[in-house]
Amino acid sequence: MSRIVFVNGAFVPEADAKISIFDRGFLFADGVYEVTPVVNGRLVDYDAHMERLDRSLKELRMAAPCPAAEMRTMHEELVKRNRLGEGIIYMQVTRGVADRQFNFPKDARSSLVGFTQTMALIDNPNARTGVKVVTTPDIRWLRRDIKSVMLLAPVLGKQEAYEKGAAEGWMVEDGFVTEGTSSNAYIVKDNTIITRPLSNRILAGCTRKALFRLAREHGVRIEERAFTPEEALAADEAFLTSASQFVMPIVEIDGQRIGGGQPGPITRRMREFFLQEAQKA
Ligand code: PMP
């Protein structure tokens, strides 16, 4: 089925959607994006995603493409027009169309596109078995707190993981895990969840933020500190979070089984809390 997508103010069939070859997103990856989950036709954690979008735009001195209310309408209309029950909305803002020059163009208007992708978020079969990860060097720039569309390093990292039979790459810098190529990284030791504190070296995941709240509500301890791949191998459990995977158990790191090769109890509990909340959003 052909989707209805959003391009600069208009809802059109995907085959009719057009963006200029002079768009700075295309030429420079001069843009930012958000991925918002949809469950039962409703947006999950929408406000957190829009807060992060505003921050990304500010950090890059990029204009907001439209007022907040219009952004919400775009998301809701995309769900409605595509009858999306479960999946994600991808939205992207770029600095707009201008003759190719590195410095910011004077009067370019931001481009805004949005589209839907159907995915099984709740009943994701990977969550039952858990997934494998491999470690890979973190070769990204130092503003990973900005959700920019400049994703070549994560593309290479994810491809390497796939070629090694794993679902995700855990990136390593100065001997410590930063995060996954498209997710945040966690281990569990002695009933405590351990994850890296926020900084310019990782993206502030919206799912991470929700996880922290749920952990607090349910009395699960979280320690914010960086951990090494060696520590991860000796952990009781490991998992990742992202908008499209929620809480995903990890059962193998670099070919070594974690927690007996089964999704761990704290990971499963946290996923369950998340699913309950997403389903009543
Ligand atoms: N880190 C990186 C590098 C990511 O690309 C993502 C997913 N966009 C995340 C973390 C997780 O963020 P979120 O929970 O908001 O999807």
mmCIF file of C-alpha atoms and ligand atoms in Angstrom:
data_model
loop_
_atom_site.group_PDB
_atom_site.id
_atom_site.type_symbol
_atom_site.label_atom_id
_atom_site.label_comp_id
_atom_site.label_asym_id
_atom_site.label_seq_id
_atom_site.Cartn_x
_atom_site.Cartn_y
_atom_site.Cartn_z
ATOM 1 C CA MET A 1 0.000 0.000 0.000
ATOM 2 C CA SER A 2 1.315 3.413 -0.916
ATOM 3 C CA ARG A 3 1.619 5.754 2.062
ATOM 4 C CA ILE A 4 0.459 9.295 2.427
ATOM 5 C CA VAL A 5 3.465 11.361 3.479
ATOM 6 C CA PHE A 6 3.941 14.988 4.480
ATOM 7 C CA VAL A 7 6.223 17.345 2.552
ATOM 8 C CA ASN A 8 6.460 21.055 3.319
ATOM 9 C CA GLY A 9 2.838 21.654 4.186
ATOM 10 C CA ALA A 10 1.124 19.074 1.973
ATOM 11 C CA PHE A 11 -0.053 15.489 2.447
ATOM 12 C CA VAL A 12 0.709 13.587 -0.769
ATOM 13 C CA PRO A 13 1.041 9.953 -1.954
ATOM 14 C CA GLU A 14 4.652 8.869 -1.370
ATOM 15 C CA ALA A 15 5.325 8.558 -5.115
ATOM 16 C CA ASP A 16 4.501 12.263 -5.546
ATOM 17 C CA ALA A 17 6.676 13.537 -2.677
ATOM 18 C CA LYS A 18 9.495 15.779 -3.875
ATOM 19 C CA ILE A 19 12.474 17.440 -2.175
ATOM 20 C CA SER A 20 14.940 19.645 -4.044
ATOM 21 C CA ILE A 21 18.439 18.325 -4.780
ATOM 22 C CA PHE A 22 19.581 21.663 -3.306
ATOM 23 C CA ASP A 23 18.068 20.822 0.065
ATOM 24 C CA ARG A 24 20.818 21.136 2.690
ATOM 25 C CA GLY A 25 19.679 17.889 4.242
ATOM 26 C CA PHE A 26 20.642 16.159 0.991
ATOM 27 C CA LEU A 27 23.884 18.087 0.404
ATOM 28 C CA PHE A 28 25.252 18.500 3.962
ATOM 29 C CA ALA A 29 23.125 16.310 6.264
ATOM 30 C CA ASP A 30 22.218 19.754 7.659
ATOM 31 C CA GLY A 31 19.100 18.590 9.446
ATOM 32 C CA VAL A 32 17.610 16.938 12.497
ATOM 33 C CA TYR A 33 14.947 14.300 13.013
ATOM 34 C CA GLU A 34 12.730 12.532 15.490
ATOM 35 C CA VAL A 35 11.137 9.086 15.568
ATOM 36 C CA THR A 36 7.953 8.877 17.644
ATOM 37 C CA PRO A 37 6.352 5.514 18.434
ATOM 38 C CA VAL A 38 2.652 4.892 17.770
ATOM 39 C CA VAL A 39 0.698 2.261 19.696
ATOM 40 C CA ASN A 40 -3.035 1.648 19.227
ATOM 41 C CA GLY A 41 -3.075 4.630 16.882
ATOM 42 C CA ARG A 42 -1.770 6.955 19.607
ATOM 43 C CA LEU A 43 1.548 8.799 19.868
ATOM 44 C CA VAL A 44 3.802 7.633 22.715
ATOM 45 C CA ASP A 45 6.019 10.150 24.577
ATOM 46 C CA TYR A 46 5.268 12.809 21.959
ATOM 47 C CA ASP A 47 6.123 15.761 24.220
ATOM 48 C CA ALA A 48 9.572 14.387 25.054
ATOM 49 C CA HIS A 49 10.353 13.959 21.349
ATOM 50 C CA MET A 50 9.282 17.512 20.561
ATOM 51 C CA GLU A 51 11.306 18.908 23.469
ATOM 52 C CA ARG A 52 14.375 17.148 22.101
ATOM 53 C CA LEU A 53 13.599 18.396 18.583
ATOM 54 C CA ASP A 54 13.484 21.990 19.870
ATOM 55 C CA ARG A 55 16.824 21.499 21.562
ATOM 56 C CA SER A 56 18.435 19.977 18.445
ATOM 57 C CA LEU A 57 17.146 22.893 16.338
ATOM 58 C CA LYS A 58 18.455 25.448 18.837
ATOM 59 C CA GLU A 59 21.888 23.852 19.045
ATOM 60 C CA LEU A 60 22.181 24.053 15.233
ATOM 61 C CA ARG A 61 20.628 27.557 15.105
ATOM 62 C CA MET A 62 17.958 26.219 12.791
ATOM 63 C CA ALA A 63 14.475 27.733 12.608
ATOM 64 C CA ALA A 64 11.445 25.713 13.706
ATOM 65 C CA PRO A 65 9.607 24.647 10.544
ATOM 66 C CA CYS A 66 6.124 25.403 11.929
ATOM 67 C CA PRO A 67 4.316 26.205 15.193
ATOM 68 C CA ALA A 68 4.076 23.380 17.758
ATOM 69 C CA ALA A 69 0.339 22.867 17.157
ATOM 70 C CA GLU A 70 0.900 22.303 13.433
ATOM 71 C CA MET A 71 3.642 19.789 14.189
ATOM 72 C CA ARG A 72 1.236 17.833 16.373
ATOM 73 C CA THR A 73 -1.449 17.963 13.687
ATOM 74 C CA MET A 74 1.022 16.656 11.125
ATOM 75 C CA HIS A 75 1.816 13.673 13.363
ATOM 76 C CA GLU A 76 -1.841 12.946 14.101
ATOM 77 C CA GLU A 77 -2.896 13.328 10.460
ATOM 78 C CA LEU A 78 -0.164 10.938 9.336
ATOM 79 C CA VAL A 79 -1.479 8.332 11.778
ATOM 80 C CA LYS A 80 -5.059 8.893 10.604
ATOM 81 C CA ARG A 81 -4.459 9.070 6.861
ATOM 82 C CA ASN A 82 -2.349 5.912 6.915
ATOM 83 C CA ARG A 83 -4.541 4.127 9.473
ATOM 84 C CA LEU A 84 -1.414 3.427 11.462
ATOM 85 C CA GLY A 85 -2.138 1.167 14.424
ATOM 86 C CA GLU A 86 1.402 0.346 15.523
ATOM 87 C CA GLY A 87 4.696 1.695 14.226
ATOM 88 C CA ILE A 88 6.562 4.962 14.099
ATOM 89 C CA ILE A 89 6.375 8.459 12.680
ATOM 90 C CA TYR A 90 9.624 9.730 11.240
ATOM 91 C CA MET A 91 9.922 13.514 10.930
ATOM 92 C CA GLN A 92 12.852 15.506 9.595
ATOM 93 C CA VAL A 93 13.661 19.202 9.512
ATOM 94 C CA THR A 94 16.498 20.600 7.414
ATOM 95 C CA ARG A 95 17.924 24.087 6.980
ATOM 96 C CA GLY A 96 16.162 24.250 3.638
ATOM 97 C CA VAL A 97 16.974 24.846 -0.017
ATOM 98 C CA ALA A 98 19.785 27.152 -1.167
ATOM 99 C CA ASP A 99 22.699 27.268 -3.579
ATOM 100 C CA ARG A 100 25.466 25.057 -2.257
ATOM 101 C CA GLN A 101 27.602 26.939 0.243
ATOM 102 C CA PHE A 102 28.806 25.787 3.657
ATOM 103 C CA ASN A 103 27.752 28.795 5.720
ATOM 104 C CA PHE A 104 24.078 29.257 6.610
ATOM 105 C CA PRO A 105 22.020 30.652 3.704
ATOM 106 C CA LYS A 106 20.314 33.961 4.499
ATOM 107 C CA ASP A 107 16.714 33.357 3.531
ATOM 108 C CA ALA A 108 16.244 29.616 3.234
ATOM 109 C CA ARG A 109 13.081 28.235 4.863
ATOM 110 C CA SER A 110 13.351 24.983 6.810
ATOM 111 C CA SER A 111 12.087 21.890 5.032
ATOM 112 C CA LEU A 112 9.792 19.537 6.929
ATOM 113 C CA VAL A 113 8.928 15.987 5.942
ATOM 114 C CA GLY A 114 7.119 13.226 7.803
ATOM 115 C CA PHE A 115 6.161 9.635 7.088
ATOM 116 C CA THR A 116 4.856 6.524 8.802
ATOM 117 C CA GLN A 117 6.367 3.076 9.095
ATOM 118 C CA THR A 118 4.341 0.090 10.281
ATOM 119 C CA MET A 119 6.217 -2.016 12.859
ATOM 120 C CA ALA A 120 5.380 -4.528 15.576
ATOM 121 C CA LEU A 121 6.431 -2.672 18.719
ATOM 122 C CA ILE A 122 4.471 -4.491 21.406
ATOM 123 C CA ASP A 123 4.708 -8.058 20.152
ATOM 124 C CA ASN A 124 8.232 -7.825 18.763
ATOM 125 C CA PRO A 125 9.538 -11.425 18.488
ATOM 126 C CA ASN A 126 13.104 -10.240 19.275
ATOM 127 C CA ALA A 127 11.951 -9.273 22.753
ATOM 128 C CA ARG A 128 11.135 -12.903 23.561
ATOM 129 C CA THR A 129 14.557 -14.266 22.639
ATOM 130 C CA GLY A 130 16.708 -11.185 23.193
ATOM 131 C CA VAL A 131 19.246 -9.901 20.650
ATOM 132 C CA LYS A 132 22.993 -10.040 20.108
ATOM 133 C CA VAL A 133 25.318 -7.036 20.053
ATOM 134 C CA VAL A 134 28.937 -6.588 19.029
ATOM 135 C CA THR A 135 31.285 -3.815 20.110
ATOM 136 C CA THR A 136 32.692 -1.410 17.538
ATOM 137 C CA PRO A 137 34.778 1.779 17.806
ATOM 138 C CA ASP A 138 32.787 5.003 18.218
ATOM 139 C CA ILE A 139 33.942 7.109 15.266
ATOM 140 C CA ARG A 140 31.238 9.803 15.500
ATOM 141 C CA TRP A 141 31.587 13.550 16.007
ATOM 142 C CA LEU A 142 31.393 15.091 19.488
ATOM 143 C CA ARG A 143 27.852 16.524 19.339
ATOM 144 C CA ARG A 144 25.976 13.254 19.645
ATOM 145 C CA ASP A 145 23.470 15.024 21.894
ATOM 146 C CA ILE A 146 22.066 16.614 18.716
ATOM 147 C CA LYS A 147 19.766 14.236 16.833
ATOM 148 C CA SER A 148 21.233 15.080 13.443
ATOM 149 C CA VAL A 149 20.584 13.193 10.205
ATOM 150 C CA MET A 150 24.348 12.854 9.752
ATOM 151 C CA LEU A 151 24.291 9.104 10.419
ATOM 152 C CA LEU A 152 27.097 7.568 8.395
ATOM 153 C CA ALA A 153 29.046 6.318 11.439
ATOM 154 C CA PRO A 154 25.958 4.553 12.884
ATOM 155 C CA VAL A 155 25.173 3.143 9.409
ATOM 156 C CA LEU A 156 28.657 1.584 9.240
ATOM 157 C CA GLY A 157 28.418 0.357 12.837
ATOM 158 C CA LYS A 158 25.012 -1.233 12.316
ATOM 159 C CA GLN A 159 26.142 -2.858 9.054
ATOM 160 C CA GLU A 160 29.174 -4.338 10.812
ATOM 161 C CA ALA A 161 26.875 -5.713 13.513
ATOM 162 C CA TYR A 162 24.528 -7.263 10.923
ATOM 163 C CA GLU A 163 27.416 -8.845 9.052
ATOM 164 C CA LYS A 164 28.507 -10.434 12.334
ATOM 165 C CA GLY A 165 25.004 -11.788 12.950
ATOM 166 C CA ALA A 166 24.131 -9.216 15.630
ATOM 167 C CA ALA A 167 21.247 -6.755 15.836
ATOM 168 C CA GLU A 168 23.129 -3.789 17.252
ATOM 169 C CA GLY A 169 26.620 -2.351 17.629
ATOM 170 C CA TRP A 170 27.699 -1.012 20.999
ATOM 171 C CA MET A 171 30.128 1.782 20.309
ATOM 172 C CA VAL A 172 33.250 2.040 22.431
ATOM 173 C CA GLU A 173 35.325 5.157 23.095
ATOM 174 C CA ASP A 174 38.318 5.495 25.461
ATOM 175 C CA GLY A 175 37.587 2.006 26.758
ATOM 176 C CA PHE A 176 33.939 2.686 27.669
ATOM 177 C CA VAL A 177 30.650 1.911 25.926
ATOM 178 C CA THR A 178 28.993 5.109 24.761
ATOM 179 C CA GLU A 179 25.709 3.794 23.323
ATOM 180 C CA GLY A 180 24.230 1.673 20.538
ATOM 181 C CA THR A 181 24.304 2.839 16.920
ATOM 182 C CA SER A 182 20.604 3.716 17.263
ATOM 183 C CA SER A 183 19.835 3.015 20.925
ATOM 184 C CA ASN A 184 21.017 3.640 24.488
ATOM 185 C CA ALA A 185 22.995 0.925 26.285
ATOM 186 C CA TYR A 186 22.467 -0.618 29.746
ATOM 187 C CA ILE A 187 23.779 -3.425 31.902
ATOM 188 C CA VAL A 188 22.328 -4.796 35.151
ATOM 189 C CA LYS A 189 24.546 -5.868 38.043
ATOM 190 C CA ASP A 190 23.301 -6.865 41.492
ATOM 191 C CA ASN A 191 19.781 -5.589 40.707
ATOM 192 C CA THR A 192 21.056 -2.142 39.669
ATOM 193 C CA ILE A 193 20.705 -0.784 36.145
ATOM 194 C CA ILE A 194 23.908 0.898 34.987
ATOM 195 C CA THR A 195 23.955 3.382 32.099
ATOM 196 C CA ARG A 196 26.105 6.267 30.974
ATOM 197 C CA PRO A 197 25.166 9.786 32.177
ATOM 198 C CA LEU A 198 23.948 12.298 29.597
ATOM 199 C CA SER A 199 26.599 14.437 27.900
ATOM 200 C CA ASN A 200 27.621 15.456 24.390
ATOM 201 C CA ARG A 201 28.874 11.876 23.890
ATOM 202 C CA ILE A 202 25.441 10.236 23.701
ATOM 203 C CA LEU A 203 21.929 11.041 22.575
ATOM 204 C CA ALA A 204 19.458 11.726 25.373
ATOM 205 C CA GLY A 205 17.000 8.959 24.509
ATOM 206 C CA CYS A 206 13.323 9.648 25.103
ATOM 207 C CA THR A 207 12.912 5.964 25.966
ATOM 208 C CA ARG A 208 15.815 6.362 28.416
ATOM 209 C CA LYS A 209 13.977 9.249 30.026
ATOM 210 C CA ALA A 210 10.800 7.160 30.350
ATOM 211 C CA LEU A 211 12.824 4.228 31.705
ATOM 212 C CA PHE A 212 14.274 6.437 34.456
ATOM 213 C CA ARG A 213 10.777 7.560 35.453
ATOM 214 C CA LEU A 214 9.400 4.001 35.452
ATOM 215 C CA ALA A 215 12.384 2.734 37.448
ATOM 216 C CA ARG A 216 11.824 5.451 40.046
ATOM 217 C CA GLU A 217 8.099 4.666 40.250
ATOM 218 C CA HIS A 218 8.752 0.958 40.725
ATOM 219 C CA GLY A 219 11.748 1.241 43.042
ATOM 220 C CA VAL A 220 14.373 -0.080 40.600
ATOM 221 C CA ARG A 221 17.838 1.392 41.172
ATOM 222 C CA ILE A 222 19.713 3.124 38.339
ATOM 223 C CA GLU A 223 23.352 4.113 38.573
ATOM 224 C CA GLU A 224 24.527 6.637 35.980
ATOM 225 C CA ARG A 225 28.099 5.856 35.075
ATOM 226 C CA ALA A 226 30.074 4.666 32.091
ATOM 227 C CA PHE A 227 30.848 0.929 31.904
ATOM 228 C CA THR A 228 33.473 -1.015 29.973
ATOM 229 C CA PRO A 229 32.836 -3.870 27.516
ATOM 230 C CA GLU A 230 34.565 -6.196 30.049
ATOM 231 C CA GLU A 231 32.102 -5.166 32.737
ATOM 232 C CA ALA A 232 29.260 -5.767 30.301
ATOM 233 C CA LEU A 233 30.490 -9.314 29.661
ATOM 234 C CA ALA A 234 30.379 -9.975 33.412
ATOM 235 C CA ALA A 235 26.950 -8.366 33.891
ATOM 236 C CA ASP A 236 23.832 -10.206 35.082
ATOM 237 C CA GLU A 237 21.739 -8.683 32.271
ATOM 238 C CA ALA A 238 22.039 -6.250 29.401
ATOM 239 C CA PHE A 239 19.487 -4.349 27.345
ATOM 240 C CA LEU A 240 19.003 -1.413 25.001
ATOM 241 C CA THR A 241 16.295 1.207 24.632
ATOM 242 C CA SER A 242 14.942 3.129 21.651
ATOM 243 C CA ALA A 243 11.653 4.532 20.454
ATOM 244 C CA SER A 244 11.088 1.631 18.066
ATOM 245 C CA GLN A 245 12.301 -1.158 20.365
ATOM 246 C CA PHE A 246 11.295 0.160 23.797
ATOM 247 C CA VAL A 247 13.268 -2.045 26.202
ATOM 248 C CA MET A 248 15.050 -4.799 24.237
ATOM 249 C CA PRO A 249 16.901 -7.620 26.065
ATOM 250 C CA ILE A 250 20.473 -8.403 24.995
ATOM 251 C CA VAL A 251 21.593 -12.014 25.443
ATOM 252 C CA GLU A 252 25.000 -11.994 23.777
ATOM 253 C CA ILE A 253 27.876 -9.492 23.529
ATOM 254 C CA ASP A 254 30.796 -10.194 21.168
ATOM 255 C CA GLY A 255 29.792 -13.858 20.980
ATOM 256 C CA GLN A 256 29.658 -14.304 24.762
ATOM 257 C CA ARG A 257 26.369 -15.135 26.459
ATOM 258 C CA ILE A 258 25.031 -12.728 29.069
ATOM 259 C CA GLY A 259 22.885 -13.928 31.971
ATOM 260 C CA GLY A 260 22.744 -17.510 30.678
ATOM 261 C CA GLY A 261 21.602 -16.353 27.232
ATOM 262 C CA GLN A 262 18.072 -15.493 28.368
ATOM 263 C CA PRO A 263 16.380 -12.085 28.762
ATOM 264 C CA GLY A 264 16.957 -11.087 32.387
ATOM 265 C CA PRO A 265 14.225 -10.516 35.014
ATOM 266 C CA ILE A 266 14.838 -6.778 35.521
ATOM 267 C CA THR A 267 14.939 -6.229 31.759
ATOM 268 C CA ARG A 268 11.651 -8.117 31.331
ATOM 269 C CA ARG A 269 10.026 -6.162 34.159
ATOM 270 C CA MET A 270 11.119 -2.837 32.703
ATOM 271 C CA ARG A 271 9.851 -3.835 29.250
ATOM 272 C CA GLU A 272 6.522 -4.852 30.770
ATOM 273 C CA PHE A 273 6.155 -1.500 32.600
ATOM 274 C CA PHE A 274 6.915 0.261 29.351
ATOM 275 C CA LEU A 275 4.397 -1.751 27.323
ATOM 276 C CA GLN A 276 1.666 -1.197 29.902
ATOM 277 C CA GLU A 277 2.205 2.531 29.785
ATOM 278 C CA ALA A 278 2.483 2.702 25.968
ATOM 279 C CA GLN A 279 -0.748 0.758 25.550
ATOM 280 C CA LYS A 280 -2.720 3.148 27.707
ATOM 281 C CA ALA A 281 -1.039 6.302 26.348
HETATM 282 N N1 PMP B 1 21.148 6.826 20.801
HETATM 283 C C1 PMP B 1 21.195 6.948 19.477
HETATM 284 C C2 PMP B 1 22.502 7.182 18.828
HETATM 285 C C3 PMP B 1 20.017 6.860 18.714
HETATM 286 O O1 PMP B 1 20.069 6.993 17.371
HETATM 287 C C4 PMP B 1 18.788 6.600 19.363
HETATM 288 C C5 PMP B 1 17.525 6.428 18.586
HETATM 289 N N2 PMP B 1 17.233 7.503 17.807
HETATM 290 C C6 PMP B 1 18.786 6.485 20.763
HETATM 291 C C7 PMP B 1 19.982 6.609 21.455
HETATM 292 C C8 PMP B 1 17.513 6.243 21.515
HETATM 293 O O2 PMP B 1 16.687 7.382 21.563
HETATM 294 P P1 PMP B 1 15.124 7.255 21.667
HETATM 295 O O3 PMP B 1 14.854 6.434 22.894
HETATM 296 O O4 PMP B 1 14.631 8.644 21.817
HETATM 297 O O5 PMP B 1 14.660 6.583 20.419
#
